[in-house]
mmCIF file with all atom_site columns, C-alpha atoms in Angstrom:
data_model
loop_
_atom_site.group_PDB
_atom_site.id
_atom_site.type_symbol
_atom_site.label_atom_id
_atom_site.label_alt_id
_atom_site.label_comp_id
_atom_site.label_asym_id
_atom_site.label_entity_id
_atom_site.label_seq_id
_atom_site.pdbx_PDB_ins_code
_atom_site.Cartn_x
_atom_site.Cartn_y
_atom_site.Cartn_z
_atom_site.occupancy
_atom_site.B_iso_or_equiv
_atom_site.pdbx_formal_charge
_atom_site.auth_seq_id
_atom_site.auth_comp_id
_atom_site.auth_asym_id
_atom_site.auth_atom_id
_atom_site.pdbx_PDB_model_num
ATOM 1   C CA . GLU M 1 1   ? -35.984 163.210 245.657 1.00 0.00 ? 1   GLU M CA 1
ATOM 2   C CA . ALA M 1 2   ? -33.066 165.518 246.465 1.00 0.00 ? 2   ALA M CA 1
ATOM 3   C CA . ASP M 1 3   ? -33.796 169.219 246.891 1.00 0.00 ? 3   ASP M CA 1
ATOM 4   C CA . ILE M 1 4   ? -31.134 170.667 244.658 1.00 0.00 ? 4   ILE M CA 1
ATOM 5   C CA . TYR M 1 5   ? -31.701 172.787 241.596 1.00 0.00 ? 5   TYR M CA 1
ATOM 6   C CA . GLN M 1 6   ? -29.810 173.744 238.616 1.00 0.00 ? 6   GLN M CA 1
ATOM 7   C CA . THR M 1 7   ? -30.546 176.291 235.988 1.00 0.00 ? 7   THR M CA 1
ATOM 8   C CA . PRO M 1 8   ? -30.797 176.462 233.114 1.00 0.00 ? 8   PRO M CA 1
ATOM 9   C CA . ARG M 1 9   ? -31.050 172.724 232.198 1.00 0.00 ? 9   ARG M CA 1
ATOM 10  C CA . TYR M 1 10  ? -29.788 173.546 228.634 1.00 0.00 ? 10  TYR M CA 1
ATOM 11  C CA . LEU M 1 11  ? -27.705 176.505 227.343 1.00 0.00 ? 11  LEU M CA 1
ATOM 12  C CA . VAL M 1 12  ? -26.637 177.200 223.851 1.00 0.00 ? 12  VAL M CA 1
ATOM 13  C CA . ILE M 1 13  ? -24.217 180.330 223.619 1.00 0.00 ? 13  ILE M CA 1
ATOM 14  C CA . GLY M 1 14  ? -21.647 181.996 221.400 1.00 0.00 ? 14  GLY M CA 1
ATOM 15  C CA . THR M 1 15  ? -18.045 182.105 222.052 1.00 0.00 ? 15  THR M CA 1
ATOM 16  C CA . GLY M 1 16  ? -16.919 184.845 224.246 1.00 0.00 ? 16  GLY M CA 1
ATOM 17  C CA . LYS M 1 17  ? -19.997 185.215 226.204 1.00 0.00 ? 17  LYS M CA 1
ATOM 18  C CA . LYS M 1 18  ? -20.047 185.490 230.026 1.00 0.00 ? 18  LYS M CA 1
ATOM 19  C CA . ILE M 1 19  ? -22.278 182.871 231.788 1.00 0.00 ? 19  ILE M CA 1
ATOM 20  C CA . THR M 1 20  ? -23.307 181.889 235.094 1.00 0.00 ? 20  THR M CA 1
ATOM 21  C CA . LEU M 1 21  ? -24.772 178.450 235.989 1.00 0.00 ? 21  LEU M CA 1
ATOM 22  C CA . GLU M 1 22  ? -27.023 178.489 239.130 1.00 0.00 ? 22  GLU M CA 1
ATOM 23  C CA . CYS M 1 23  ? -27.062 175.777 241.860 1.00 0.00 ? 23  CYS M CA 1
ATOM 24  C CA . SER M 1 24  ? -29.290 175.996 244.835 1.00 0.00 ? 24  SER M CA 1
ATOM 25  C CA . GLN M 1 25  ? -30.034 173.425 247.512 1.00 0.00 ? 25  GLN M CA 1
ATOM 26  C CA . THR M 1 26  ? -32.662 173.714 250.481 1.00 0.00 ? 26  THR M CA 1
ATOM 27  C CA . MET M 1 27  ? -31.159 170.983 252.505 1.00 0.00 ? 27  MET M CA 1
ATOM 28  C CA . GLY M 1 28  ? -28.740 173.160 254.343 1.00 0.00 ? 28  GLY M CA 1
ATOM 29  C CA . HIS M 1 29  ? -25.902 171.108 253.344 1.00 0.00 ? 29  HIS M CA 1
ATOM 30  C CA . ASP M 1 30  ? -22.411 172.806 254.073 1.00 0.00 ? 30  ASP M CA 1
ATOM 31  C CA . LYS M 1 31  ? -20.383 170.972 251.219 1.00 0.00 ? 31  LYS M CA 1
ATOM 32  C CA . MET M 1 32  ? -21.058 171.623 247.657 1.00 0.00 ? 32  MET M CA 1
ATOM 33  C CA . TYR M 1 33  ? -19.384 170.431 244.577 1.00 0.00 ? 33  TYR M CA 1
ATOM 34  C CA . TRP M 1 34  ? -19.284 171.216 240.661 1.00 0.00 ? 34  TRP M CA 1
ATOM 35  C CA . TYR M 1 35  ? -18.486 168.293 238.366 1.00 0.00 ? 35  TYR M CA 1
ATOM 36  C CA . GLN M 1 36  ? -17.869 168.220 234.547 1.00 0.00 ? 36  GLN M CA 1
ATOM 37  C CA . GLN M 1 37  ? -18.999 165.210 232.714 1.00 0.00 ? 37  GLN M CA 1
ATOM 38  C CA . ASP M 1 38  ? -18.644 164.617 228.979 1.00 0.00 ? 38  ASP M CA 1
ATOM 39  C CA . PRO M 1 39  ? -20.779 161.728 227.313 1.00 0.00 ? 39  PRO M CA 1
ATOM 40  C CA . GLY M 1 40  ? -19.578 158.339 228.364 1.00 0.00 ? 40  GLY M CA 1
ATOM 41  C CA . MET M 1 41  ? -16.901 159.567 230.629 1.00 0.00 ? 41  MET M CA 1
ATOM 42  C CA . GLU M 1 42  ? -16.587 159.846 234.303 1.00 0.00 ? 42  GLU M CA 1
ATOM 43  C CA . LEU M 1 43  ? -17.364 162.810 236.324 1.00 0.00 ? 43  LEU M CA 1
ATOM 44  C CA . HIS M 1 44  ? -14.540 165.288 237.075 1.00 0.00 ? 44  HIS M CA 1
ATOM 45  C CA . LEU M 1 45  ? -14.588 167.454 240.258 1.00 0.00 ? 45  LEU M CA 1
ATOM 46  C CA . ILE M 1 46  ? -13.775 171.218 239.272 1.00 0.00 ? 46  ILE M CA 1
ATOM 47  C CA . HIS M 1 47  ? -14.706 173.082 242.292 1.00 0.00 ? 47  HIS M CA 1
ATOM 48  C CA . TYR M 1 48  ? -15.779 172.339 245.957 1.00 0.00 ? 48  TYR M CA 1
ATOM 49  C CA . SER M 1 49  ? -16.762 174.222 249.002 1.00 0.00 ? 49  SER M CA 1
ATOM 50  C CA . TYR M 1 50  ? -16.932 173.290 252.714 1.00 0.00 ? 50  TYR M CA 1
ATOM 51  C CA . GLY M 1 51  ? -19.240 176.227 253.599 1.00 0.00 ? 51  GLY M CA 1
ATOM 52  C CA . VAL M 1 52  ? -19.947 179.876 253.128 1.00 0.00 ? 52  VAL M CA 1
ATOM 53  C CA . ASN M 1 53  ? -16.832 181.991 251.785 1.00 0.00 ? 53  ASN M CA 1
ATOM 54  C CA . SER M 1 54  ? -14.967 178.620 251.385 1.00 0.00 ? 54  SER M CA 1
ATOM 55  C CA . THR M 1 55  ? -14.075 177.672 247.857 1.00 0.00 ? 55  THR M CA 1
ATOM 56  C CA . GLU M 1 56  ? -11.352 175.178 246.361 1.00 0.00 ? 56  GLU M CA 1
ATOM 57  C CA . LYS M 1 57  ? -10.428 174.055 242.895 1.00 0.00 ? 57  LYS M CA 1
ATOM 58  C CA . GLY M 1 58  ? -10.975 170.445 242.239 1.00 0.00 ? 58  GLY M CA 1
ATOM 59  C CA . ASP M 1 59  ? -8.967  167.943 240.345 1.00 0.00 ? 59  ASP M CA 1
ATOM 60  C CA . LEU M 1 60  ? -9.805  168.990 236.794 1.00 0.00 ? 60  LEU M CA 1
ATOM 61  C CA . SER M 1 61  ? -8.393  172.308 236.110 1.00 0.00 ? 61  SER M CA 1
ATOM 62  C CA . SER M 1 62  ? -11.234 174.670 234.856 1.00 0.00 ? 62  SER M CA 1
ATOM 63  C CA . GLU M 1 63  ? -11.275 178.195 233.752 1.00 0.00 ? 63  GLU M CA 1
ATOM 64  C CA . SER M 1 64  ? -14.532 178.609 235.524 1.00 0.00 ? 64  SER M CA 1
ATOM 65  C CA . THR M 1 65  ? -14.826 180.441 238.876 1.00 0.00 ? 65  THR M CA 1
ATOM 66  C CA . VAL M 1 66  ? -17.365 179.744 241.874 1.00 0.00 ? 66  VAL M CA 1
ATOM 67  C CA . SER M 1 67  ? -18.471 181.833 244.867 1.00 0.00 ? 67  SER M CA 1
ATOM 68  C CA . ARG M 1 68  ? -20.278 180.703 248.177 1.00 0.00 ? 68  ARG M CA 1
ATOM 69  C CA . ILE M 1 69  ? -22.059 183.748 249.698 1.00 0.00 ? 69  ILE M CA 1
ATOM 70  C CA . ARG M 1 70  ? -24.950 181.767 250.882 1.00 0.00 ? 70  ARG M CA 1
ATOM 71  C CA . THR M 1 71  ? -25.052 178.106 252.139 1.00 0.00 ? 71  THR M CA 1
ATOM 72  C CA . GLU M 1 72  ? -27.995 177.221 249.674 1.00 0.00 ? 72  GLU M CA 1
ATOM 73  C CA . HIS M 1 73  ? -26.368 178.790 246.637 1.00 0.00 ? 73  HIS M CA 1
ATOM 74  C CA . PHE M 1 74  ? -23.070 177.756 244.715 1.00 0.00 ? 74  PHE M CA 1
ATOM 75  C CA . PRO M 1 75  ? -22.959 179.712 241.212 1.00 0.00 ? 75  PRO M CA 1
ATOM 76  C CA . LEU M 1 76  ? -20.475 178.753 238.628 1.00 0.00 ? 76  LEU M CA 1
ATOM 77  C CA . THR M 1 77  ? -19.221 181.457 236.250 1.00 0.00 ? 77  THR M CA 1
ATOM 78  C CA . LEU M 1 78  ? -17.351 181.277 232.875 1.00 0.00 ? 78  LEU M CA 1
ATOM 79  C CA . GLU M 1 79  ? -16.080 184.874 232.022 1.00 0.00 ? 79  GLU M CA 1
ATOM 80  C CA . SER M 1 80  ? -15.440 184.126 228.339 1.00 0.00 ? 80  SER M CA 1
ATOM 81  C CA . ALA M 1 81  ? -17.010 180.862 227.024 1.00 0.00 ? 81  ALA M CA 1
ATOM 82  C CA . ARG M 1 82  ? -15.284 178.633 224.509 1.00 0.00 ? 82  ARG M CA 1
ATOM 83  C CA . PRO M 1 83  ? -16.213 175.588 222.393 1.00 0.00 ? 83  PRO M CA 1
ATOM 84  C CA . SER M 1 84  ? -13.841 173.724 224.793 1.00 0.00 ? 84  SER M CA 1
ATOM 85  C CA . HIS M 1 85  ? -16.257 174.274 227.563 1.00 0.00 ? 85  HIS M CA 1
ATOM 86  C CA . THR M 1 86  ? -19.042 172.369 226.003 1.00 0.00 ? 86  THR M CA 1
ATOM 87  C CA . SER M 1 87  ? -20.013 169.659 228.414 1.00 0.00 ? 87  SER M CA 1
ATOM 88  C CA . GLN M 1 88  ? -22.516 168.854 231.081 1.00 0.00 ? 88  GLN M CA 1
ATOM 89  C CA . TYR M 1 89  ? -22.006 170.497 234.510 1.00 0.00 ? 89  TYR M CA 1
ATOM 90  C CA . LEU M 1 90  ? -23.417 168.732 237.552 1.00 0.00 ? 90  LEU M CA 1
ATOM 91  C CA . CYS M 1 91  ? -23.757 170.350 241.063 1.00 0.00 ? 91  CYS M CA 1
ATOM 92  C CA . ALA M 1 92  ? -23.989 168.409 244.118 1.00 0.00 ? 92  ALA M CA 1
ATOM 93  C CA . SER M 1 93  ? -24.336 168.893 247.911 1.00 0.00 ? 93  SER M CA 1
ATOM 94  C CA . SER M 1 94  ? -23.531 166.478 250.686 1.00 0.00 ? 94  SER M CA 1
ATOM 95  C CA . VAL M 1 95  ? -24.140 165.809 254.304 1.00 0.00 ? 95  VAL M CA 1
ATOM 96  C CA . GLN M 1 96  ? -22.094 163.243 256.546 1.00 0.00 ? 96  GLN M CA 1
ATOM 97  C CA . THR M 1 97  ? -23.972 160.461 258.073 1.00 0.00 ? 97  THR M CA 1
ATOM 98  C CA . GLY M 1 98  ? -22.758 158.009 260.598 1.00 0.00 ? 98  GLY M CA 1
ATOM 99  C CA . GLN M 1 99  ? -19.260 156.923 260.216 1.00 0.00 ? 99  GLN M CA 1
ATOM 100 C CA . GLY M 1 100 ? -16.573 159.371 259.269 1.00 0.00 ? 100 GLY M CA 1
ATOM 101 C CA . GLY M 1 101 ? -16.260 159.924 255.414 1.00 0.00 ? 101 GLY M CA 1
ATOM 102 C CA . ARG M 1 102 ? -19.492 158.385 254.751 1.00 0.00 ? 102 ARG M CA 1
ATOM 103 C CA . ASP M 1 103 ? -21.168 161.646 253.228 1.00 0.00 ? 103 ASP M CA 1
ATOM 104 C CA . ILE M 1 104 ? -24.047 161.109 250.644 1.00 0.00 ? 104 ILE M CA 1
ATOM 105 C CA . GLN M 1 105 ? -23.797 163.378 247.715 1.00 0.00 ? 105 GLN M CA 1
ATOM 106 C CA . TYR M 1 106 ? -27.021 164.553 246.214 1.00 0.00 ? 106 TYR M CA 1
ATOM 107 C CA . PHE M 1 107 ? -26.954 165.746 242.604 1.00 0.00 ? 107 PHE M CA 1
ATOM 108 C CA . GLY M 1 108 ? -28.848 168.140 240.738 1.00 0.00 ? 108 GLY M CA 1
ATOM 109 C CA . ALA M 1 109 ? -30.157 167.397 237.141 1.00 0.00 ? 109 ALA M CA 1
ATOM 110 C CA . GLY M 1 110 ? -27.390 169.028 235.519 1.00 0.00 ? 110 GLY M CA 1
ATOM 111 C CA . THR M 1 111 ? -26.844 171.975 232.978 1.00 0.00 ? 111 THR M CA 1
ATOM 112 C CA . ARG M 1 112 ? -25.794 170.874 229.391 1.00 0.00 ? 112 ARG M CA 1
ATOM 113 C CA . LEU M 1 113 ? -23.844 173.653 227.970 1.00 0.00 ? 113 LEU M CA 1
ATOM 114 C CA . SER M 1 114 ? -22.922 174.067 224.267 1.00 0.00 ? 114 SER M CA 1
ATOM 115 C CA . VAL M 1 115 ? -20.917 176.741 223.073 1.00 0.00 ? 115 VAL M CA 1
ATOM 116 C CA . LEU M 1 116 ? -20.711 177.589 219.457 1.00 0.00 ? 116 LEU M CA 1
ATOM 117 C CA . LYS Z 2 1   ? -2.600  155.633 240.480 1.00 0.00 ? 1   LYS Z CA 1
ATOM 118 C CA . ASN Z 2 2   ? -6.201  155.418 242.010 1.00 0.00 ? 2   ASN Z CA 1
ATOM 119 C CA . GLN Z 2 3   ? -8.581  154.128 239.375 1.00 0.00 ? 3   GLN Z CA 1
ATOM 120 C CA . VAL Z 2 4   ? -12.107 152.806 239.150 1.00 0.00 ? 4   VAL Z CA 1
ATOM 121 C CA . GLU Z 2 5   ? -12.661 150.273 236.373 1.00 0.00 ? 5   GLU Z CA 1
ATOM 122 C CA . GLN Z 2 6   ? -16.163 149.271 235.343 1.00 0.00 ? 6   GLN Z CA 1
ATOM 123 C CA . SER Z 2 7   ? -17.255 146.455 233.020 1.00 0.00 ? 7   SER Z CA 1
ATOM 124 C CA . PRO Z 2 8   ? -18.982 145.855 230.889 1.00 0.00 ? 8   PRO Z CA 1
ATOM 125 C CA . GLN Z 2 9   ? -19.245 149.305 229.132 1.00 0.00 ? 9   GLN Z CA 1
ATOM 126 C CA . SER Z 2 10  ? -22.578 148.476 228.043 1.00 0.00 ? 10  SER Z CA 1
ATOM 127 C CA . LEU Z 2 11  ? -25.103 145.762 228.420 1.00 0.00 ? 11  LEU Z CA 1
ATOM 128 C CA . ILE Z 2 12  ? -28.534 145.137 226.910 1.00 0.00 ? 12  ILE Z CA 1
ATOM 129 C CA . ILE Z 2 13  ? -30.883 142.570 228.651 1.00 0.00 ? 13  ILE Z CA 1
ATOM 130 C CA . LEU Z 2 14  ? -34.490 141.722 228.247 1.00 0.00 ? 14  LEU Z CA 1
ATOM 131 C CA . GLU Z 2 15  ? -37.105 142.849 230.641 1.00 0.00 ? 15  GLU Z CA 1
ATOM 132 C CA . GLY Z 2 16  ? -37.476 140.545 233.522 1.00 0.00 ? 16  GLY Z CA 1
ATOM 133 C CA . LYS Z 2 17  ? -33.904 139.030 233.333 1.00 0.00 ? 17  LYS Z CA 1
ATOM 134 C CA . ASN Z 2 18  ? -31.260 139.517 235.836 1.00 0.00 ? 18  ASN Z CA 1
ATOM 135 C CA . CYS Z 2 19  ? -27.788 141.064 235.475 1.00 0.00 ? 19  CYS Z CA 1
ATOM 136 C CA . THR Z 2 20  ? -24.517 141.869 237.317 1.00 0.00 ? 20  THR Z CA 1
ATOM 137 C CA . LEU Z 2 21  ? -22.343 144.735 236.687 1.00 0.00 ? 21  LEU Z CA 1
ATOM 138 C CA . GLN Z 2 22  ? -18.675 144.767 237.975 1.00 0.00 ? 22  GLN Z CA 1
ATOM 139 C CA . CYS Z 2 23  ? -16.239 147.306 239.536 1.00 0.00 ? 23  CYS Z CA 1
ATOM 140 C CA . ASN Z 2 24  ? -12.647 146.999 240.189 1.00 0.00 ? 24  ASN Z CA 1
ATOM 141 C CA . TYR Z 2 25  ? -10.718 149.598 242.084 1.00 0.00 ? 25  TYR Z CA 1
ATOM 142 C CA . THR Z 2 26  ? -6.930  150.541 243.028 1.00 0.00 ? 26  THR Z CA 1
ATOM 143 C CA . VAL Z 2 27  ? -8.010  153.326 245.374 1.00 0.00 ? 27  VAL Z CA 1
ATOM 144 C CA . SER Z 2 28  ? -6.136  153.408 248.716 1.00 0.00 ? 28  SER Z CA 1
ATOM 145 C CA . PRO Z 2 29  ? -6.755  154.030 251.382 1.00 0.00 ? 29  PRO Z CA 1
ATOM 146 C CA . PHE Z 2 30  ? -10.260 152.927 251.087 1.00 0.00 ? 30  PHE Z CA 1
ATOM 147 C CA . SER Z 2 31  ? -13.158 154.340 252.937 1.00 0.00 ? 31  SER Z CA 1
ATOM 148 C CA . ASN Z 2 32  ? -16.362 153.368 251.207 1.00 0.00 ? 32  ASN Z CA 1
ATOM 149 C CA . LEU Z 2 33  ? -17.928 152.363 247.688 1.00 0.00 ? 33  LEU Z CA 1
ATOM 150 C CA . ARG Z 2 34  ? -20.943 153.804 246.274 1.00 0.00 ? 34  ARG Z CA 1
ATOM 151 C CA . TRP Z 2 35  ? -23.197 152.617 243.453 1.00 0.00 ? 35  TRP Z CA 1
ATOM 152 C CA . TYR Z 2 36  ? -25.137 155.472 241.703 1.00 0.00 ? 36  TYR Z CA 1
ATOM 153 C CA . LYS Z 2 37  ? -27.838 155.309 238.900 1.00 0.00 ? 37  LYS Z CA 1
ATOM 154 C CA . GLN Z 2 38  ? -27.828 158.050 236.528 1.00 0.00 ? 38  GLN Z CA 1
ATOM 155 C CA . ASP Z 2 39  ? -30.723 158.274 234.051 1.00 0.00 ? 39  ASP Z CA 1
ATOM 156 C CA . THR Z 2 40  ? -29.956 160.002 230.657 1.00 0.00 ? 40  THR Z CA 1
ATOM 157 C CA . GLY Z 2 41  ? -29.916 163.774 231.043 1.00 0.00 ? 41  GLY Z CA 1
ATOM 158 C CA . ARG Z 2 42  ? -30.125 163.646 235.062 1.00 0.00 ? 42  ARG Z CA 1
ATOM 159 C CA . GLY Z 2 43  ? -27.804 163.604 237.888 1.00 0.00 ? 43  GLY Z CA 1
ATOM 160 C CA . PRO Z 2 44  ? -26.683 160.571 239.611 1.00 0.00 ? 44  PRO Z CA 1
ATOM 161 C CA . VAL Z 2 45  ? -28.692 159.039 242.467 1.00 0.00 ? 45  VAL Z CA 1
ATOM 162 C CA . SER Z 2 46  ? -27.240 157.014 245.178 1.00 0.00 ? 46  SER Z CA 1
ATOM 163 C CA . LEU Z 2 47  ? -28.212 153.322 245.302 1.00 0.00 ? 47  LEU Z CA 1
ATOM 164 C CA . THR Z 2 48  ? -25.915 151.939 247.894 1.00 0.00 ? 48  THR Z CA 1
ATOM 165 C CA . ILE Z 2 49  ? -22.922 152.886 249.912 1.00 0.00 ? 49  ILE Z CA 1
ATOM 166 C CA . MET Z 2 50  ? -20.722 150.193 251.830 1.00 0.00 ? 50  MET Z CA 1
ATOM 167 C CA . THR Z 2 51  ? -17.765 150.541 254.010 1.00 0.00 ? 51  THR Z CA 1
ATOM 168 C CA . PHE Z 2 52  ? -14.698 148.036 254.141 1.00 0.00 ? 52  PHE Z CA 1
ATOM 169 C CA . SER Z 2 53  ? -16.624 145.999 256.913 1.00 0.00 ? 53  SER Z CA 1
ATOM 170 C CA . GLU Z 2 54  ? -19.750 145.558 254.812 1.00 0.00 ? 54  GLU Z CA 1
ATOM 171 C CA . ASN Z 2 55  ? -19.878 142.969 252.035 1.00 0.00 ? 55  ASN Z CA 1
ATOM 172 C CA . THR Z 2 56  ? -23.448 143.241 250.814 1.00 0.00 ? 56  THR Z CA 1
ATOM 173 C CA . LYS Z 2 57  ? -26.144 145.823 250.755 1.00 0.00 ? 57  LYS Z CA 1
ATOM 174 C CA . SER Z 2 58  ? -29.601 145.833 249.291 1.00 0.00 ? 58  SER Z CA 1
ATOM 175 C CA . ASN Z 2 59  ? -31.945 148.464 247.856 1.00 0.00 ? 59  ASN Z CA 1
ATOM 176 C CA . GLY Z 2 60  ? -34.966 146.977 246.425 1.00 0.00 ? 60  GLY Z CA 1
ATOM 177 C CA . ARG Z 2 61  ? -34.125 144.827 243.418 1.00 0.00 ? 61  ARG Z CA 1
ATOM 178 C CA . TYR Z 2 62  ? -30.545 146.208 243.564 1.00 0.00 ? 62  TYR Z CA 1
ATOM 179 C CA . THR Z 2 63  ? -27.797 144.224 245.695 1.00 0.00 ? 63  THR Z CA 1
ATOM 180 C CA . ALA Z 2 64  ? -24.222 145.356 245.845 1.00 0.00 ? 64  ALA Z CA 1
ATOM 181 C CA . THR Z 2 65  ? -21.493 143.190 247.022 1.00 0.00 ? 65  THR Z CA 1
ATOM 182 C CA . LEU Z 2 66  ? -18.060 144.296 248.224 1.00 0.00 ? 66  LEU Z CA 1
ATOM 183 C CA . ASP Z 2 67  ? -14.829 142.393 248.463 1.00 0.00 ? 67  ASP Z CA 1
ATOM 184 C CA . ALA Z 2 68  ? -12.263 144.751 250.135 1.00 0.00 ? 68  ALA Z CA 1
ATOM 185 C CA . ASP Z 2 69  ? -9.483  142.138 249.714 1.00 0.00 ? 69  ASP Z CA 1
ATOM 186 C CA . THR Z 2 70  ? -9.640  141.934 246.192 1.00 0.00 ? 70  THR Z CA 1
ATOM 187 C CA . LYS Z 2 71  ? -10.726 145.310 245.748 1.00 0.00 ? 71  LYS Z CA 1
ATOM 188 C CA . GLN Z 2 72  ? -13.987 144.309 243.723 1.00 0.00 ? 72  GLN Z CA 1
ATOM 189 C CA . SER Z 2 73  ? -17.505 145.109 243.972 1.00 0.00 ? 73  SER Z CA 1
ATOM 190 C CA . SER Z 2 74  ? -20.697 144.030 241.900 1.00 0.00 ? 74  SER Z CA 1
ATOM 191 C CA . LEU Z 2 75  ? -24.186 145.325 241.403 1.00 0.00 ? 75  LEU Z CA 1
ATOM 192 C CA . HIS Z 2 76  ? -26.848 142.821 240.758 1.00 0.00 ? 76  HIS Z CA 1
ATOM 193 C CA . ILE Z 2 77  ? -30.123 143.846 239.443 1.00 0.00 ? 77  ILE Z CA 1
ATOM 194 C CA . THR Z 2 78  ? -33.029 141.274 239.878 1.00 0.00 ? 78  THR Z CA 1
ATOM 195 C CA . ALA Z 2 79  ? -36.084 141.132 237.553 1.00 0.00 ? 79  ALA Z CA 1
ATOM 196 C CA . SER Z 2 80  ? -35.061 144.103 235.506 1.00 0.00 ? 80  SER Z CA 1
ATOM 197 C CA . GLN Z 2 81  ? -37.548 146.684 234.503 1.00 0.00 ? 81  GLN Z CA 1
ATOM 198 C CA . LEU Z 2 82  ? -37.559 148.986 231.674 1.00 0.00 ? 82  LEU Z CA 1
ATOM 199 C CA . SER Z 2 83  ? -36.954 151.879 234.074 1.00 0.00 ? 83  SER Z CA 1
ATOM 200 C CA . ASP Z 2 84  ? -33.613 150.405 234.977 1.00 0.00 ? 84  ASP Z CA 1
ATOM 201 C CA . SER Z 2 85  ? -32.305 151.648 231.663 1.00 0.00 ? 85  SER Z CA 1
ATOM 202 C CA . ALA Z 2 86  ? -29.525 153.977 232.798 1.00 0.00 ? 86  ALA Z CA 1
ATOM 203 C CA . SER Z 2 87  ? -25.837 154.378 233.437 1.00 0.00 ? 87  SER Z CA 1
ATOM 204 C CA . TYR Z 2 88  ? -24.603 152.624 236.587 1.00 0.00 ? 88  TYR Z CA 1
ATOM 205 C CA . ILE Z 2 89  ? -21.468 154.366 238.199 1.00 0.00 ? 89  ILE Z CA 1
ATOM 206 C CA . CYS Z 2 90  ? -19.224 152.978 240.735 1.00 0.00 ? 90  CYS Z CA 1
ATOM 207 C CA . VAL Z 2 91  ? -17.568 155.579 242.974 1.00 0.00 ? 91  VAL Z CA 1
ATOM 208 C CA . VAL Z 2 92  ? -14.953 154.877 245.609 1.00 0.00 ? 92  VAL Z CA 1
ATOM 209 C CA . SER Z 2 93  ? -14.092 157.242 248.356 1.00 0.00 ? 93  SER Z CA 1
ATOM 210 C CA . ASP Z 2 94  ? -10.430 157.287 249.936 1.00 0.00 ? 94  ASP Z CA 1
ATOM 211 C CA . ARG Z 2 95  ? -9.579  158.400 253.411 1.00 0.00 ? 95  ARG Z CA 1
ATOM 212 C CA . GLY Z 2 96  ? -6.630  160.624 252.405 1.00 0.00 ? 96  GLY Z CA 1
ATOM 213 C CA . SER Z 2 97  ? -8.378  163.979 253.054 1.00 0.00 ? 97  SER Z CA 1
ATOM 214 C CA . THR Z 2 98  ? -10.818 165.744 255.078 1.00 0.00 ? 98  THR Z CA 1
ATOM 215 C CA . LEU Z 2 99  ? -12.997 165.847 251.880 1.00 0.00 ? 99  LEU Z CA 1
ATOM 216 C CA . GLY Z 2 100 ? -13.012 162.055 251.356 1.00 0.00 ? 100 GLY Z CA 1
ATOM 217 C CA . ARG Z 2 101 ? -11.981 162.356 247.740 1.00 0.00 ? 101 ARG Z CA 1
ATOM 218 C CA . LEU Z 2 102 ? -14.349 160.401 245.325 1.00 0.00 ? 102 LEU Z CA 1
ATOM 219 C CA . TYR Z 2 103 ? -13.054 158.485 242.289 1.00 0.00 ? 103 TYR Z CA 1
ATOM 220 C CA . PHE Z 2 104 ? -15.594 157.735 239.570 1.00 0.00 ? 104 PHE Z CA 1
ATOM 221 C CA . GLY Z 2 105 ? -15.765 155.032 237.332 1.00 0.00 ? 105 GLY Z CA 1
ATOM 222 C CA . ARG Z 2 106 ? -17.091 155.623 233.678 1.00 0.00 ? 106 ARG Z CA 1
ATOM 223 C CA . GLY Z 2 107 ? -20.176 153.689 234.417 1.00 0.00 ? 107 GLY Z CA 1
ATOM 224 C CA . THR Z 2 108 ? -22.037 150.730 232.638 1.00 0.00 ? 108 THR Z CA 1
ATOM 225 C CA . GLN Z 2 109 ? -24.712 151.816 230.155 1.00 0.00 ? 109 GLN Z CA 1
ATOM 226 C CA . LEU Z 2 110 ? -27.533 149.311 230.780 1.00 0.00 ? 110 LEU Z CA 1
ATOM 227 C CA . THR Z 2 111 ? -30.476 149.108 228.287 1.00 0.00 ? 111 THR Z CA 1
ATOM 228 C CA . VAL Z 2 112 ? -33.592 146.956 229.193 1.00 0.00 ? 112 VAL Z CA 1
ATOM 229 C CA . TRP Z 2 113 ? -35.676 145.858 226.257 1.00 0.00 ? 113 TRP Z CA 1
ATOM 230 C CA . PRO Z 2 114 ? -39.351 144.817 226.403 1.00 0.00 ? 114 PRO Z CA 1
#
């Protein structure tokens, strides 16, 4: 079982609210990621980080922002939530093992966000 | 365009039966291919990971195969159990960046009936 935690598991909020989704890992992994996943669809990378003070945007454009002040913590923030942000958000961290590029990603349980 | 296609989209089998899930990809350059299991409402969990030089990898009742020439992979589940009910996701990594970008399939939703 991976030591990566996401809170809250479920969140229902009104339009215009500011929210922060928390993600923490205790494995000391440098790389961390945020994915967005709609039901029956593939995961889309929205943010990633190579380490402290490193953040990059992923393939899917997102109005969310992230920060990486500590190795173990990678929160995602939405300044003004909208119904289009309704989705499942998955956080992951990874460590490289053996051959180059063969890093194993460990996922959190996800946060299911509903914006009314 | 780099893509990962999985089939079937969904599958229902009886407990104790075997099944095979398919994955075709067009990702290039190729680094490795992973199979993940995602239970409903949970994050994906890694089952196997294979590089181009590996053509089979087992993890308990799960056996993954890879044909890098035809760009196809399969996941075979033996003697299925009710707990195997989940979405199985094929993920391909390229060598095109230091991040080793991952391309996700949409998954095969497997349901095991008693």
